[in-house]
PDB file of C-alpha atoms in Angstrom:
ATOM      1  CA  UNK A  63       5.773 119.492  67.635  1.00  0.00           C
ATOM      2  CA  UNK A  64       2.830 117.429  68.884  1.00  0.00           C
ATOM      3  CA  UNK A  65       1.872 116.584  72.430  1.00  0.00           C
ATOM      4  CA  UNK A  66      -0.635 114.075  73.823  1.00  0.00           C
ATOM      5  CA  UNK A  67      -2.039 114.491  77.327  1.00  0.00           C
ATOM      6  CA  UNK A  68      -4.338 112.009  79.066  1.00  0.00           C
ATOM      7  CA  UNK A  69      -6.880 112.903  81.718  1.00  0.00           C
ATOM      8  CA  UNK A  70      -9.713 111.276  83.648  1.00  0.00           C
ATOM      9  CA  UNK A  71      -7.863 108.646  85.628  1.00  0.00           C
ATOM     10  CA  UNK A  72      -8.517 108.035  89.283  1.00  0.00           C
ATOM     11  CA  UNK A  73      -9.751 105.634  91.914  1.00  0.00           C
ATOM     12  CA  UNK A  74     -12.992 103.763  91.384  1.00  0.00           C
ATOM     13  CA  UNK A  75     -14.711 100.792  92.984  1.00  0.00           C
ATOM     14  CA  UNK A  76     -15.132  97.532  91.115  1.00  0.00           C
ATOM     15  CA  UNK A  77     -18.161  97.720  88.882  1.00  0.00           C
ATOM     16  CA  UNK A  78     -17.817 101.451  88.473  1.00  0.00           C
ATOM     17  CA  UNK A  79     -16.954 103.545  85.457  1.00  0.00           C
ATOM     18  CA  UNK A  80     -14.363 106.043  84.309  1.00  0.00           C
ATOM     19  CA  UNK A  81     -13.954 108.023  81.131  1.00  0.00           C
ATOM     20  CA  UNK A  82     -10.454 108.777  79.935  1.00  0.00           C
ATOM     21  CA  UNK A  83      -9.665 111.539  77.486  1.00  0.00           C
ATOM     22  CA  UNK A  84      -6.583 112.225  75.423  1.00  0.00           C
ATOM     23  CA  UNK A  85      -6.152 115.509  73.605  1.00  0.00           C
ATOM     24  CA  UNK A  86      -3.546 116.055  70.925  1.00  0.00           C
ATOM     25  CA  UNK A  87      -2.158 119.548  70.579  1.00  0.00           C
ATOM     26  CA  UNK A  88       0.383 121.249  68.378  1.00  0.00           C
ATOM     27  CA  UNK A  89       0.806 121.696  64.648  1.00  0.00           C
ATOM     28  CA  UNK A  90      -1.444 118.859  63.493  1.00  0.00           C
ATOM     29  CA  UNK A  91      -2.628 118.124  59.992  1.00  0.00           C
ATOM     30  CA  UNK A  92      -4.121 114.685  60.445  1.00  0.00           C
ATOM     31  CA  UNK A  93      -4.391 111.909  63.012  1.00  0.00           C
ATOM     32  CA  UNK A  94      -4.561 108.345  61.772  1.00  0.00           C
ATOM     33  CA  UNK A  95      -4.938 105.511  64.268  1.00  0.00           C
ATOM     34  CA  UNK A  96      -5.421 106.349  67.939  1.00  0.00           C
ATOM     35  CA  UNK A  97      -4.872 103.800  70.661  1.00  0.00           C
ATOM     36  CA  UNK A  98      -5.196 103.238  74.366  1.00  0.00           C
ATOM     37  CA  UNK A  99      -2.494 101.116  75.952  1.00  0.00           C
ATOM     38  CA  UNK A 100      -2.228 100.110  79.567  1.00  0.00           C
ATOM     39  CA  UNK A 101       0.558  98.863  81.777  1.00  0.00           C
ATOM     40  CA  UNK A 102       0.246  97.319  85.208  1.00  0.00           C
ATOM     41  CA  UNK A 103       3.233  97.231  87.585  1.00  0.00           C
ATOM     42  CA  UNK A 104       5.690  94.523  86.586  1.00  0.00           C
ATOM     43  CA  UNK A 105       3.853  93.755  83.365  1.00  0.00           C
ATOM     44  CA  UNK A 106       4.332  94.580  79.709  1.00  0.00           C
ATOM     45  CA  UNK A 107       2.416  97.401  78.135  1.00  0.00           C
ATOM     46  CA  UNK A 108      -0.585  96.032  76.254  1.00  0.00           C
ATOM     47  CA  UNK A 109      -2.971  97.424  73.685  1.00  0.00           C
ATOM     48  CA  UNK A 110      -6.426  97.814  75.179  1.00  0.00           C
ATOM     49  CA  UNK A 111      -8.280  99.512  72.334  1.00  0.00           C
ATOM     50  CA  UNK A 112      -7.661 101.060  68.945  1.00  0.00           C
ATOM     51  CA  UNK A 113      -9.696 103.225  66.597  1.00  0.00           C
ATOM     52  CA  UNK A 114      -9.102 104.357  63.027  1.00  0.00           C
ATOM     53  CA  UNK A 115      -9.877 107.821  61.735  1.00  0.00           C
ATOM     54  CA  UNK A 116     -13.032 106.407  60.164  1.00  0.00           C
ATOM     55  CA  UNK A 117     -14.200 104.915  63.443  1.00  0.00           C
ATOM     56  CA  UNK A 118     -13.321 101.232  63.091  1.00  0.00           C
ATOM     57  CA  UNK A 119     -12.463  99.775  66.491  1.00  0.00           C
ATOM     58  CA  UNK A 120     -10.727  96.791  68.007  1.00  0.00           C
ATOM     59  CA  UNK A 121     -10.398  95.720  71.612  1.00  0.00           C
ATOM     60  CA  UNK A 122      -8.354  93.360  73.685  1.00  0.00           C
ATOM     61  CA  UNK A 123     -10.381  90.353  74.755  1.00  0.00           C
ATOM     62  CA  UNK A 124      -9.928  91.381  78.371  1.00  0.00           C
ATOM     63  CA  UNK A 125     -11.850  94.640  77.879  1.00  0.00           C
ATOM     64  CA  UNK A 126     -14.243  93.732  75.080  1.00  0.00           C
ATOM     65  CA  UNK A 127     -17.831  94.463  75.995  1.00  0.00           C
ATOM     66  CA  UNK A 128     -16.812  96.750  78.859  1.00  0.00           C
ATOM     67  CA  UNK A 129     -14.668  99.461  77.252  1.00  0.00           C
ATOM     68  CA  UNK A 130     -15.585 101.724  74.370  1.00  0.00           C
ATOM     69  CA  UNK A 131     -13.090 103.790  72.420  1.00  0.00           C
ATOM     70  CA  UNK A 132     -14.276 106.827  70.487  1.00  0.00           C
ATOM     71  CA  UNK A 133     -12.826 109.968  68.956  1.00  0.00           C
ATOM     72  CA  UNK A 134     -13.710 113.507  68.039  1.00  0.00           C
ATOM     73  CA  UNK A 135     -11.636 114.382  65.011  1.00  0.00           C
ATOM     74  CA  UNK A 136     -12.583 118.060  65.172  1.00  0.00           C
ATOM     75  CA  UNK A 137     -11.114 118.230  68.684  1.00  0.00           C
ATOM     76  CA  UNK A 138      -8.174 115.881  68.028  1.00  0.00           C
ATOM     77  CA  UNK A 139      -9.317 113.883  71.018  1.00  0.00           C
ATOM     78  CA  UNK A 140      -9.761 110.186  71.757  1.00  0.00           C
ATOM     79  CA  UNK A 141     -11.817 108.808  74.621  1.00  0.00           C
ATOM     80  CA  UNK A 142     -11.985 105.542  76.493  1.00  0.00           C
ATOM     81  CA  UNK A 143     -15.230 104.842  78.311  1.00  0.00           C
ATOM     82  CA  UNK A 144     -14.554 102.136  80.872  1.00  0.00           C
ATOM     83  CA  UNK A 145     -17.529 100.384  82.434  1.00  0.00           C
ATOM     84  CA  UNK A 146     -17.854  97.416  84.779  1.00  0.00           C
ATOM     85  CA  UNK A 147     -14.308  97.991  85.947  1.00  0.00           C
ATOM     86  CA  UNK A 148     -12.412  95.171  87.605  1.00  0.00           C
ATOM     87  CA  UNK A 149      -9.380  95.256  89.911  1.00  0.00           C
ATOM     88  CA  UNK A 150      -7.321  93.713  87.117  1.00  0.00           C
ATOM     89  CA  UNK A 151      -7.976  96.850  85.060  1.00  0.00           C
ATOM     90  CA  UNK A 152      -5.700  98.739  87.438  1.00  0.00           C
ATOM     91  CA  UNK A 153      -2.869 100.181  85.372  1.00  0.00           C
ATOM     92  CA  UNK A 154      -1.373 103.295  83.911  1.00  0.00           C
ATOM     93  CA  UNK A 155      -3.274 104.056  80.740  1.00  0.00           C
ATOM     94  CA  UNK A 156      -1.392 105.621  77.844  1.00  0.00           C
ATOM     95  CA  UNK A 157      -2.695 107.396  74.798  1.00  0.00           C
ATOM     96  CA  UNK A 158      -0.910 106.671  71.536  1.00  0.00           C
ATOM     97  CA  UNK A 159      -1.514 108.116  68.082  1.00  0.00           C
ATOM     98  CA  UNK A 160      -0.068 108.317  64.576  1.00  0.00           C
ATOM     99  CA  UNK A 161      -0.019 111.987  63.647  1.00  0.00           C
ATOM    100  CA  UNK A 162       1.138 114.051  60.693  1.00  0.00           C
ATOM    101  CA  UNK A 163       1.995 117.738  60.999  1.00  0.00           C
ATOM    102  CA  UNK A 164       1.331 120.495  58.517  1.00  0.00           C
ATOM    103  CA  UNK A 165       3.909 120.339  55.740  1.00  0.00           C
ATOM    104  CA  UNK A 166       4.972 116.808  56.660  1.00  0.00           C
ATOM    105  CA  UNK A 167       3.969 113.817  54.543  1.00  0.00           C
ATOM    106  CA  UNK A 168       4.690 110.980  56.933  1.00  0.00           C
ATOM    107  CA  UNK A 169       2.994 110.076  60.185  1.00  0.00           C
ATOM    108  CA  UNK A 170       4.852 109.868  63.478  1.00  0.00           C
ATOM    109  CA  UNK A 171       4.054 107.842  66.564  1.00  0.00           C
ATOM    110  CA  UNK A 172       3.321 109.870  69.714  1.00  0.00           C
ATOM    111  CA  UNK A 173       2.711 108.885  73.326  1.00  0.00           C
ATOM    112  CA  UNK A 174       1.121 110.630  76.254  1.00  0.00           C
ATOM    113  CA  UNK A 175       2.634 110.509  79.755  1.00  0.00           C
ATOM    114  CA  UNK A 176      -0.113 108.231  81.062  1.00  0.00           C
ATOM    115  CA  UNK A 177      -2.874 108.467  83.636  1.00  0.00           C
ATOM    116  CA  UNK A 178      -3.345 106.151  86.609  1.00  0.00           C
ATOM    117  CA  UNK A 179      -6.492 104.066  86.916  1.00  0.00           C
ATOM    118  CA  UNK A 180      -6.971 102.177  90.169  1.00  0.00           C
ATOM    119  CA  UNK A 181      -9.915  99.844  90.712  1.00  0.00           C
ATOM    120  CA  UNK A 182     -10.602  98.695  94.255  1.00  0.00           C
ATOM    121  CA  UNK A 183     -12.415  95.473  95.096  1.00  0.00           C
TER     122      UNK A 183
END
């Protein structure tokens, strides 16, 4: 069984920065793609950033140039550095990853419980 837990959310003023972390724990053999999603109240969950195991990244246009996704494969952890934050970045941020366990060939999709990010104007 695998678990993802986000941390690092909080309240920050517009223009400030936050760094989110997501650690995967459990019986893990390999982690493929890792993603950060976000969901504001009353809105659909959207993909903010994604990173492959080899380090290739993609970002939503709304965060490009301000957010940076990275990962530490040895620690089974993905990070989201958020700079120049705007009030519209306010949302619950969710970690998502495709993970295979020891003795299992296929990857499964896992989600963390989310962490709240609030940006004040």
